[in-house]
Short mmCIF file of C-alpha atoms in Angstrom, two decimals:
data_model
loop_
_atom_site.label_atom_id
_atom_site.label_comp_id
_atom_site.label_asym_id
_atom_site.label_seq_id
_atom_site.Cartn_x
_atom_site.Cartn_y
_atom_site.Cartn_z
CA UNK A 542 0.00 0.00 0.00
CA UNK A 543 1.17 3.53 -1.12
CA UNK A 544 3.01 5.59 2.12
CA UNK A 545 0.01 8.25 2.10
CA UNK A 546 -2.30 6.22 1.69
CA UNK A 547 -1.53 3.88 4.45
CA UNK A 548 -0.79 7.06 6.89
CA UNK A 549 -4.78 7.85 5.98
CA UNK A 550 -5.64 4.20 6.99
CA UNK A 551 -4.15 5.17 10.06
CA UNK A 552 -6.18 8.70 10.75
CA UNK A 553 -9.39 6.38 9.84
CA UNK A 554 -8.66 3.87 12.38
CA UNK A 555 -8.31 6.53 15.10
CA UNK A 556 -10.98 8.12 14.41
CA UNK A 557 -13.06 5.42 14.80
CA UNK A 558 -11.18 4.16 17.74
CA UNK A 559 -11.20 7.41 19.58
CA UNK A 560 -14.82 7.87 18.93
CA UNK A 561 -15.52 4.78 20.75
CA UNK A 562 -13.68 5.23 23.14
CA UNK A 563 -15.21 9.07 24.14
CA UNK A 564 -18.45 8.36 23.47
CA UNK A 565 -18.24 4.61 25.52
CA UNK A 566 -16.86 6.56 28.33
CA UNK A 567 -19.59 8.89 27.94
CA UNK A 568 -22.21 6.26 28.00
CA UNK A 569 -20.41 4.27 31.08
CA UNK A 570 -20.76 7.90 33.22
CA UNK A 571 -24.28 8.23 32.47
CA UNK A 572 -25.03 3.96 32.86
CA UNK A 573 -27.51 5.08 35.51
CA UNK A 574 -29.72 7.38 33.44
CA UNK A 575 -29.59 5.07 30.76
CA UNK A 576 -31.25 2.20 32.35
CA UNK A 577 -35.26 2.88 31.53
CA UNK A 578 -36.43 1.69 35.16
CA UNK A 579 -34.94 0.75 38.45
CA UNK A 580 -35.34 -3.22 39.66
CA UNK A 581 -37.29 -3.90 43.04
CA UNK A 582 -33.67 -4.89 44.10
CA UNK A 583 -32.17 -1.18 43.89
CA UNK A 584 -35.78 0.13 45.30
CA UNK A 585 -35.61 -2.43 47.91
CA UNK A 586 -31.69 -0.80 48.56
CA UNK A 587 -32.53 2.38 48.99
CA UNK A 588 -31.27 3.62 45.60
CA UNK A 589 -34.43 5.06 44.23
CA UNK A 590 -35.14 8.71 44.99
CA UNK A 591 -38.49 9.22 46.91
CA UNK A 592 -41.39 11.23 45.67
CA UNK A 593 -39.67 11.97 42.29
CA UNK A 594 -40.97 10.36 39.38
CA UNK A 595 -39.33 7.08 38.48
CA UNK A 596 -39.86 3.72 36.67
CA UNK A 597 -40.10 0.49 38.46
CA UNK A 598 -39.82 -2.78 36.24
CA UNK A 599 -39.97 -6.26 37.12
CA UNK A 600 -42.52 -9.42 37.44
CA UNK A 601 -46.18 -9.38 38.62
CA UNK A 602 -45.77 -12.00 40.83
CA UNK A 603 -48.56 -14.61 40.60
CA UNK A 604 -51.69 -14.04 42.76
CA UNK A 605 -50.57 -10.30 43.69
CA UNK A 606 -53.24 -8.65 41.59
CA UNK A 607 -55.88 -7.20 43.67
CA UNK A 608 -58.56 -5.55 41.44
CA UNK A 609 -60.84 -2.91 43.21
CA UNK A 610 -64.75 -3.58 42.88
CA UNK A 611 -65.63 0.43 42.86
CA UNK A 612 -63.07 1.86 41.16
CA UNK A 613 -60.28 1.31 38.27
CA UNK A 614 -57.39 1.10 40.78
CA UNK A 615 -55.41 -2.30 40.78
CA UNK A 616 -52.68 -3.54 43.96
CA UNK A 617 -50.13 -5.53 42.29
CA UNK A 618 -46.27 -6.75 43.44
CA UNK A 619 -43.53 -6.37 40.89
CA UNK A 620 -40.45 -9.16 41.69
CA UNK A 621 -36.87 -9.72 40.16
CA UNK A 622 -36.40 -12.37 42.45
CA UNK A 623 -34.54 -11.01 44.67
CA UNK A 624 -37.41 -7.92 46.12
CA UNK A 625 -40.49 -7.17 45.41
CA UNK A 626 -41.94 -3.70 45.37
CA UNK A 627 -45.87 -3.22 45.93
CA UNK A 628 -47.58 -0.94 42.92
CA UNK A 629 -50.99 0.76 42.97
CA UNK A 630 -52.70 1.79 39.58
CA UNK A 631 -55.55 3.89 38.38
CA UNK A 632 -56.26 3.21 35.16
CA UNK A 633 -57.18 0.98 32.05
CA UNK A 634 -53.87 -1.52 32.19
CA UNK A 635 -52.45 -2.73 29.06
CA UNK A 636 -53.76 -5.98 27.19
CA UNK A 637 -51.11 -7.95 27.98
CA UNK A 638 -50.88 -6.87 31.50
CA UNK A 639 -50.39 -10.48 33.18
CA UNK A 640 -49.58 -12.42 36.48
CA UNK A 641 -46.03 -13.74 35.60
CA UNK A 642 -45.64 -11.39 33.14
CA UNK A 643 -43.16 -8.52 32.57
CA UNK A 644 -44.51 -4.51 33.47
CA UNK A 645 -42.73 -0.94 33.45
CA UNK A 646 -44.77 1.15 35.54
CA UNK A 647 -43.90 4.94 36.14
CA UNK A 648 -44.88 6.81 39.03
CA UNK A 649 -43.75 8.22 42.97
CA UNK A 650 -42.14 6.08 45.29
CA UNK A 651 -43.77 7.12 48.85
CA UNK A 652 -42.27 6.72 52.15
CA UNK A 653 -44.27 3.04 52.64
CA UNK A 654 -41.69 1.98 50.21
CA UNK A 655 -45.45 1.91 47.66
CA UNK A 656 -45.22 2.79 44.25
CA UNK A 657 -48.09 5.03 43.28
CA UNK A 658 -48.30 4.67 39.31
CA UNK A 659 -49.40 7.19 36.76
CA UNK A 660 -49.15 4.96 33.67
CA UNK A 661 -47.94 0.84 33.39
CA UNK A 662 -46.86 -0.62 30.31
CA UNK A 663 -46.63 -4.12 30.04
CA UNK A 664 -42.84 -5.40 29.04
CA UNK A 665 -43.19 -8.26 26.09
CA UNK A 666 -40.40 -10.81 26.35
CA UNK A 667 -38.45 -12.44 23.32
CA UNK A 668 -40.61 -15.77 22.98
CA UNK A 669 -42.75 -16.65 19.94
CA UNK A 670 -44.97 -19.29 19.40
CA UNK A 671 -48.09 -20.43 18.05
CA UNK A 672 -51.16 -20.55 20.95
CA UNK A 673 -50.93 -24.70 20.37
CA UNK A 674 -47.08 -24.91 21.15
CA UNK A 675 -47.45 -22.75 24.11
CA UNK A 676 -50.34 -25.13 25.32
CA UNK A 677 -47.74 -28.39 24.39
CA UNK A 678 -45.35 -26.55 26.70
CA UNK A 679 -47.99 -25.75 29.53
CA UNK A 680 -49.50 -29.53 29.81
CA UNK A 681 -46.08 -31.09 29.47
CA UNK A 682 -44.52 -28.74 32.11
CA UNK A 683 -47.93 -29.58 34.28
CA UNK A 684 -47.14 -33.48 33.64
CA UNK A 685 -43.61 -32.87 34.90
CA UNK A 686 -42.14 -33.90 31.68
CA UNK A 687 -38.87 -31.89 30.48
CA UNK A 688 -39.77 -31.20 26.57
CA UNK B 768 -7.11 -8.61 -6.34
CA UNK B 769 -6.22 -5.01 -6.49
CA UNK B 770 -6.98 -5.11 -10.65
CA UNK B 771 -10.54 -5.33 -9.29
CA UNK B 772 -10.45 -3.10 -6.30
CA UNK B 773 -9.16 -0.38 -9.49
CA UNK B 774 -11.22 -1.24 -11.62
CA UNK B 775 -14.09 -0.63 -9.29
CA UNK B 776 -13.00 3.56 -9.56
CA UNK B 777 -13.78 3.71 -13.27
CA UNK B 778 -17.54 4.80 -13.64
CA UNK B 779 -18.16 3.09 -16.99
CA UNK B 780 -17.54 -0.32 -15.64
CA UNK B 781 -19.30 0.39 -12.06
CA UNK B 782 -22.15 1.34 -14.14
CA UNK B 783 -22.21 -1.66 -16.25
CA UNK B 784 -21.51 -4.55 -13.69
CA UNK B 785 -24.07 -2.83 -11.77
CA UNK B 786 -26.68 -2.99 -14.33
CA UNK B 787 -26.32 -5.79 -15.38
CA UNK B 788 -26.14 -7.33 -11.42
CA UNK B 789 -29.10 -5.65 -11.01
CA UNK B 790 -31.05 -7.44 -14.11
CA UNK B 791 -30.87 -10.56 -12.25
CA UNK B 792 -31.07 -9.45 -8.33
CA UNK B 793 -33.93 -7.32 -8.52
CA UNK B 794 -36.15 -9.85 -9.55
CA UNK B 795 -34.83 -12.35 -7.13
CA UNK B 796 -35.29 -9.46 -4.44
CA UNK B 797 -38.77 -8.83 -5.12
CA UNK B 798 -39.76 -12.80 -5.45
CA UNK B 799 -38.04 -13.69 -1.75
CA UNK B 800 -39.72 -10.24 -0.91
CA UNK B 801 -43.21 -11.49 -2.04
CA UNK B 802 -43.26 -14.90 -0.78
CA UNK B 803 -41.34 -13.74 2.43
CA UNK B 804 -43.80 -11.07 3.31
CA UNK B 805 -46.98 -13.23 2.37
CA UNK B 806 -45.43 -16.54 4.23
CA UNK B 807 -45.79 -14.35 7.32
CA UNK B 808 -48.67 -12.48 7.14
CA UNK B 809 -50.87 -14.76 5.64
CA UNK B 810 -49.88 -18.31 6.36
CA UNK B 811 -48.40 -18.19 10.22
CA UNK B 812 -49.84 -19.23 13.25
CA UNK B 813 -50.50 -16.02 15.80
CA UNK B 814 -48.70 -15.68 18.52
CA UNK B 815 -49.73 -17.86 21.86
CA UNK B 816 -50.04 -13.94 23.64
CA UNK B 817 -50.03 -11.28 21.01
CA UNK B 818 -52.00 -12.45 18.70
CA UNK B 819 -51.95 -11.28 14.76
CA UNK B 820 -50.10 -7.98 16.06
CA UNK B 821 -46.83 -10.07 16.23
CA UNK B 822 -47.04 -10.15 12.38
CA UNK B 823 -44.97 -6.55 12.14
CA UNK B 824 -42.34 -8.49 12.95
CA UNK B 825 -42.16 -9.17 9.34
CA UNK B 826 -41.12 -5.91 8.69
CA UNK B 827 -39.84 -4.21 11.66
CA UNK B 828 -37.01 -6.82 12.31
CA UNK B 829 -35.71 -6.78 8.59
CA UNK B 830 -36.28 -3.20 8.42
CA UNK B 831 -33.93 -3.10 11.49
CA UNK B 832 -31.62 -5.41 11.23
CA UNK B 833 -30.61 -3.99 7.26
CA UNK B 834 -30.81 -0.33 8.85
CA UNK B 835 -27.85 -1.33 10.75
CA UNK B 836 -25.64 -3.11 8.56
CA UNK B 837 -26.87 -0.19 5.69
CA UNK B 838 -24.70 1.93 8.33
CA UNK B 839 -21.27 -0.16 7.77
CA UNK B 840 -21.76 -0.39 3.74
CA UNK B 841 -22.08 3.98 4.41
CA UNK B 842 -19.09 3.46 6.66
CA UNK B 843 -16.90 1.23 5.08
CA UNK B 844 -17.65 3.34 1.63
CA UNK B 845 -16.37 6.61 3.65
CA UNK B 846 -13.44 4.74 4.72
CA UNK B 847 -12.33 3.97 0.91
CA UNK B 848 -12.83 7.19 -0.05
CA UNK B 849 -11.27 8.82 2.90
CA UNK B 850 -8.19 6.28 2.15
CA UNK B 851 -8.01 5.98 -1.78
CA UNK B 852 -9.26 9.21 -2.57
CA UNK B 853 -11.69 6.89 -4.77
CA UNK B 854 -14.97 9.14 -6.44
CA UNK B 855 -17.05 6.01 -6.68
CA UNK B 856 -16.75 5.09 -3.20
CA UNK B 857 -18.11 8.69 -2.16
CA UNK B 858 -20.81 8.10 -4.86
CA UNK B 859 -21.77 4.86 -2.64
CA UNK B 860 -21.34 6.60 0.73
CA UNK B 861 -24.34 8.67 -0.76
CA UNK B 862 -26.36 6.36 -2.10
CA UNK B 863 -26.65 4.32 1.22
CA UNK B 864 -27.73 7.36 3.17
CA UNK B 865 -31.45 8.04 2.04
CA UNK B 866 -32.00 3.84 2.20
CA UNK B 867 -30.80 3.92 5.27
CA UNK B 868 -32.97 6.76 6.59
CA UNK B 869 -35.56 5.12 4.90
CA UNK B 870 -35.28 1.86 7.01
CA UNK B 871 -34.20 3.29 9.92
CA UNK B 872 -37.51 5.27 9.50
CA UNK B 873 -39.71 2.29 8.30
CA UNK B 874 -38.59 0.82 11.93
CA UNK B 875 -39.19 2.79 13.90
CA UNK B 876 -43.22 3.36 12.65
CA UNK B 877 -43.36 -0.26 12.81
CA UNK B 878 -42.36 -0.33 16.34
CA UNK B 879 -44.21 2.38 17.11
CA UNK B 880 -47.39 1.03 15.74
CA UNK B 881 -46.83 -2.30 17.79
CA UNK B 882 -45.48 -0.54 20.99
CA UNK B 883 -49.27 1.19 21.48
CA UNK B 884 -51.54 -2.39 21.40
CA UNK B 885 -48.39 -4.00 22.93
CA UNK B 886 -46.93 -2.09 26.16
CA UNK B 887 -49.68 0.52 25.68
CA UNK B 888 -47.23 3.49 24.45
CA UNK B 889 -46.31 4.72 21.32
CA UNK B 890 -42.82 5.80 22.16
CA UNK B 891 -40.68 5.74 25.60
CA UNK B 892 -36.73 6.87 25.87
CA UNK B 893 -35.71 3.27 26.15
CA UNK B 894 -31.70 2.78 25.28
CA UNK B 895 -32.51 0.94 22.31
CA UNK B 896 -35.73 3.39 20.50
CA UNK B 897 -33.60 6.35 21.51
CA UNK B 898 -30.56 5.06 19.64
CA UNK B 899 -32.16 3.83 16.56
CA UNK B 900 -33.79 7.29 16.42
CA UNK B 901 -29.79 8.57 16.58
CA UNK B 902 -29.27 6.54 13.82
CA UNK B 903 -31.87 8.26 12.05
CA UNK B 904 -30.29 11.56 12.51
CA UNK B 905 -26.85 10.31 11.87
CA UNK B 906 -27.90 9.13 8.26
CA UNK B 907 -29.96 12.62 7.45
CA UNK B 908 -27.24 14.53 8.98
CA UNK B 909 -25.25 12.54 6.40
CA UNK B 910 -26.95 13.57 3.98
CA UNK B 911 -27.72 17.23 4.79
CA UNK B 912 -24.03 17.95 5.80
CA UNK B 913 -23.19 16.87 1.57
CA UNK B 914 -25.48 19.21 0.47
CA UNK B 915 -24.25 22.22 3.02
CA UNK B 916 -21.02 22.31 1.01
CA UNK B 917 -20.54 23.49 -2.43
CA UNK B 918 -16.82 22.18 -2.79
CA UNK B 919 -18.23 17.93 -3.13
CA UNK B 920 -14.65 17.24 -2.39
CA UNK B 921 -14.85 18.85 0.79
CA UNK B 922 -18.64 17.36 1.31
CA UNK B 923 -17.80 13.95 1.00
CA UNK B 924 -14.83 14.44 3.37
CA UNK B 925 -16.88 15.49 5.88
CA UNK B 926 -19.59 12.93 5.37
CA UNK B 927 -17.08 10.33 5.67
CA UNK B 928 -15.46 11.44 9.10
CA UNK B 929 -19.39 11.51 10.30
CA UNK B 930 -20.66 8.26 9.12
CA UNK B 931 -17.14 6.81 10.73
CA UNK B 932 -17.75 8.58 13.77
CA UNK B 933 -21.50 7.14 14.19
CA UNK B 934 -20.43 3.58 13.28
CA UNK B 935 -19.78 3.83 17.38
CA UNK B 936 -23.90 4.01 17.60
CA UNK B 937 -24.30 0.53 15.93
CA UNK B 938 -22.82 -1.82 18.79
CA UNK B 939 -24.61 0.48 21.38
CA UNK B 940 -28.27 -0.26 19.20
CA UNK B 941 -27.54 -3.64 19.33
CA UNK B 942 -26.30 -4.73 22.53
CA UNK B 943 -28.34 -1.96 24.42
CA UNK B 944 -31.29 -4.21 25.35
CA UNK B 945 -28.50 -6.76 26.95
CA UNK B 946 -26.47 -3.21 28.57
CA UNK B 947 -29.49 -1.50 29.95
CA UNK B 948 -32.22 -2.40 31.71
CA UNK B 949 -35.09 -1.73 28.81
CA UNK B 950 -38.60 -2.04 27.16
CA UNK B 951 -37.37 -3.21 24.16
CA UNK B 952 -36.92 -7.25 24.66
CA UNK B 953 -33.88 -8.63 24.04
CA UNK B 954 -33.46 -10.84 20.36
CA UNK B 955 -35.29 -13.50 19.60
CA UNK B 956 -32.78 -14.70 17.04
CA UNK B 957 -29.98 -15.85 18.65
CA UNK B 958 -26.50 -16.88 17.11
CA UNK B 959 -25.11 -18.61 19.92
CA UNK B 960 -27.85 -20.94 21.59
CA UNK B 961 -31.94 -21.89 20.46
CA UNK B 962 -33.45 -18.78 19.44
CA UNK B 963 -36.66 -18.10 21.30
CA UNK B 964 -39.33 -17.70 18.25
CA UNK B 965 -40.97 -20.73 17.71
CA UNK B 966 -38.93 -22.11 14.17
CA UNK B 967 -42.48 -22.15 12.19
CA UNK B 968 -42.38 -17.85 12.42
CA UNK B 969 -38.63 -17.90 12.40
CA UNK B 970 -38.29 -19.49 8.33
CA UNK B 971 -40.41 -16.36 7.12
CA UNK B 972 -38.74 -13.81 9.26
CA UNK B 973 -35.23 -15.29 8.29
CA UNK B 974 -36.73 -14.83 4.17
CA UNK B 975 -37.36 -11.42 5.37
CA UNK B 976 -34.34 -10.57 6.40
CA UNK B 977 -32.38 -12.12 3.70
CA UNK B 978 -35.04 -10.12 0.90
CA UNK B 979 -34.17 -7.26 2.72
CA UNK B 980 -30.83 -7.35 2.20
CA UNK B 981 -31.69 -8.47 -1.36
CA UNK B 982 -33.48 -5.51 -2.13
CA UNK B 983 -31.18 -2.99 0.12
CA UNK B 984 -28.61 -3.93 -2.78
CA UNK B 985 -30.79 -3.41 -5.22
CA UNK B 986 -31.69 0.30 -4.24
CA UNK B 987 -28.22 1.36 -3.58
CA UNK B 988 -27.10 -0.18 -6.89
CA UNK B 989 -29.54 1.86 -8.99
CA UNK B 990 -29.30 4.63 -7.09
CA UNK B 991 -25.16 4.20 -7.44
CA UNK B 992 -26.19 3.99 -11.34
CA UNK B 993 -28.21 7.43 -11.38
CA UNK B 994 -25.47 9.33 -9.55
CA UNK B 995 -22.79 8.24 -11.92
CA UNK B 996 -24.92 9.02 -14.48
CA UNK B 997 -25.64 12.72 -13.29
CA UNK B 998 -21.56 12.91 -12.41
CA UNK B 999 -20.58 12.11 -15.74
CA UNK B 1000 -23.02 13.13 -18.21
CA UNK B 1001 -20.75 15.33 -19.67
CA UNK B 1002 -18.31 12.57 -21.03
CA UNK B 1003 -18.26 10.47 -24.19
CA UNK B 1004 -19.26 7.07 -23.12
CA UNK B 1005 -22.64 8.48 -20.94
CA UNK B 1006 -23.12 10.28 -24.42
CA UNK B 1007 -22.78 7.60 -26.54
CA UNK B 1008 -24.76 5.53 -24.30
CA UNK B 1009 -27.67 8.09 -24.66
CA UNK B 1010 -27.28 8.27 -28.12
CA UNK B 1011 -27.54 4.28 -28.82
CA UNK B 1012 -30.98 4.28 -26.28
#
């Protein structure tokens, strides 16, 4: 390769290196704004500011949803496992608002460590499959067979 | 090896290999396209929890997916004319901009339009919507910053240290849903281990994607043709070519 032309194969690579590098660095200092919502396990911890508006994400765990028989507001607990963080809603919740299911839900942490929501959008996970092949994979989890 | 990398700087035989590429790729590209896109819509099982609305998937991902690699072709093009000083490698810097935007734009409707019966938004600053949307400016700003300068030496310069500079953006689009803690969910295609779409949606999507890429060629081919065409339609062989049509 010609002398100039590799010294310009040279500026090219920097350029793109030092890019990354800058605007990585950039993106590692700011990591915490980043992230959409906190986890129950940094609410649980103390590391979500109180009566500011945030976003809590996690499970509904199973059998937490307690539906209100006067009004639109819904009780639910949202897990990662490792905490759980209690949630009220007013509101019309998303279709595919579900026990076991993934949820974002934005709103004021107050001092009962309770979540009072303004809006809850339900978080879709990465699996696809027809209804029948979900129902295979129910009644042969339910049998105790591994598929 | 390098005969051909040369030969790939004279605009008579760019524009002729290109044509005559394109007479057999674009109907390929628009056959995969067609049976891709009806495979899915029409002839797919819904999904066990969203129902039909899963079927944008059909779009969105390839839309994606070829928005992003459209980026390194822009790149990479940038590079080689940064490097060899080479005009046909600006002309396809140029030509991969506006497809680009066009995907990148065509994505993030898509996703949009399935975000509202989905999570029940139409947009949220997630890491991954809010980079694609970066993407989006980085190809029109791509695009705008070639037409702010009147030297096109200078403009393509320019365009080339920005599209190189973004090419940072396309590892943060793609690994942001594994980085961050987002709405976006993660891939369902996975390279390494069983992807997570059931394989009876994941044959159409795959024909997507590939059609995609089919027709992503395609585009930036003819449009590679036009500009060449417009650059050198002052010289013998574009007049002689005009004069035998």
């Amino acid at each position: 390769m010609h002398p100039v032309r590799k010294q310009r194969l040279w500026v090219v690579l920097s350029i793109v290196l030092f890019s990354t590098v800058a605007i990585g660095l950039a993106a590692y200092a700011l990591r915490g704004n980043i992230n959409l919502f906190y986890p129950p396990v940094d609410v649980a911890a103390g590391k979500a500011p109180l009566a500011t508006p945030i976003r809590v994400g996690g499970m509904v765990v199973e059998g937490s949803v307690q539906r209100s028989d006067t009004t639109l507001e819904t009780r639910f607990t949202v897990t990662d496992y490792q905490a759980n963080v209690e949630i009220v809603y007013e509101g019309i919740l998303p279709d595919l608002f579900a026990e076991g299911e993934g949820v974002v839900a934005s709103g004021r942490l107050g001092a009962d460590g309770v979540l009072q929501a303004d809006e809850v959008l339900a978080k879709h996970d990465e699996n696809y499959m027809p209804p029948e092949v979900a129902e295979a994979l129910k009644n042969s989890a339910t049998a105790g067979v591994t598929p | 090896m390098w005969t051909f990398f040369h030969k790939l700087g004279s605009p008579p035989w760019l524009y002729g290999i290109a044509g005559s590429i394109l007479r057999w790729l674009l109907p390929i590209a628009v056959v995969a396209l067609s049976v891709g896109v009806v495979w899915g819509l029409l002839y797919t099982s819904p999904d066990f929890r969203q129902g039909n609305s899963y079927r944008i998937i059909y779009i969105h991902v390839p839309a994606s997916v070829v928005a992003l690699a459209g980026y390194y072709v822009m790149a990479i093009a940038g590079a080689v004319s940064l490097i060899w000083k080479m005009k046909m490698a600006d002309i396809a810097m140029l030509a991969a901009a506006p497809v680009g935007a066009a995907l990148t734009f065509v994505a993030l409707l898509t996703g949009s339009i399935w975000g509202k019966p989905t999570w029940g938004t139409w947009w949220v600053w997630d890491a991954r919507i809010t980079s694609m949307l970066i993407l989006l400016f980085l190809y029109l700003g791509v695009m705008a910053l070639y037409e702010a300068y009147d030297n096109k030496a200078a403009a393509a310069r320019a365009c080339a240290i920005l599209a190189l500079v973004g090419t940072v953006n396309i590892p943060i689009i793609y690994k942001s849903v594994d980085w961050w803690y987002s709405l976006h969910q993660p891939a369902s295609i996975k390279f390494t281990g069983e992807s997570t779409i059931d394989p009876s949606m994941l044959y159409p999507l795959l024909l997507c994607i590939v059609s995609f890429y089919l027709l992503f060629t395609c585009v930036l081919l003819a449009n590679m043709r036009v500009e060449i065409l417009r650059r050198e339609r002052k010289t013998g062989w574009v007049r002689r070519l005009v004069g035998e049509s």
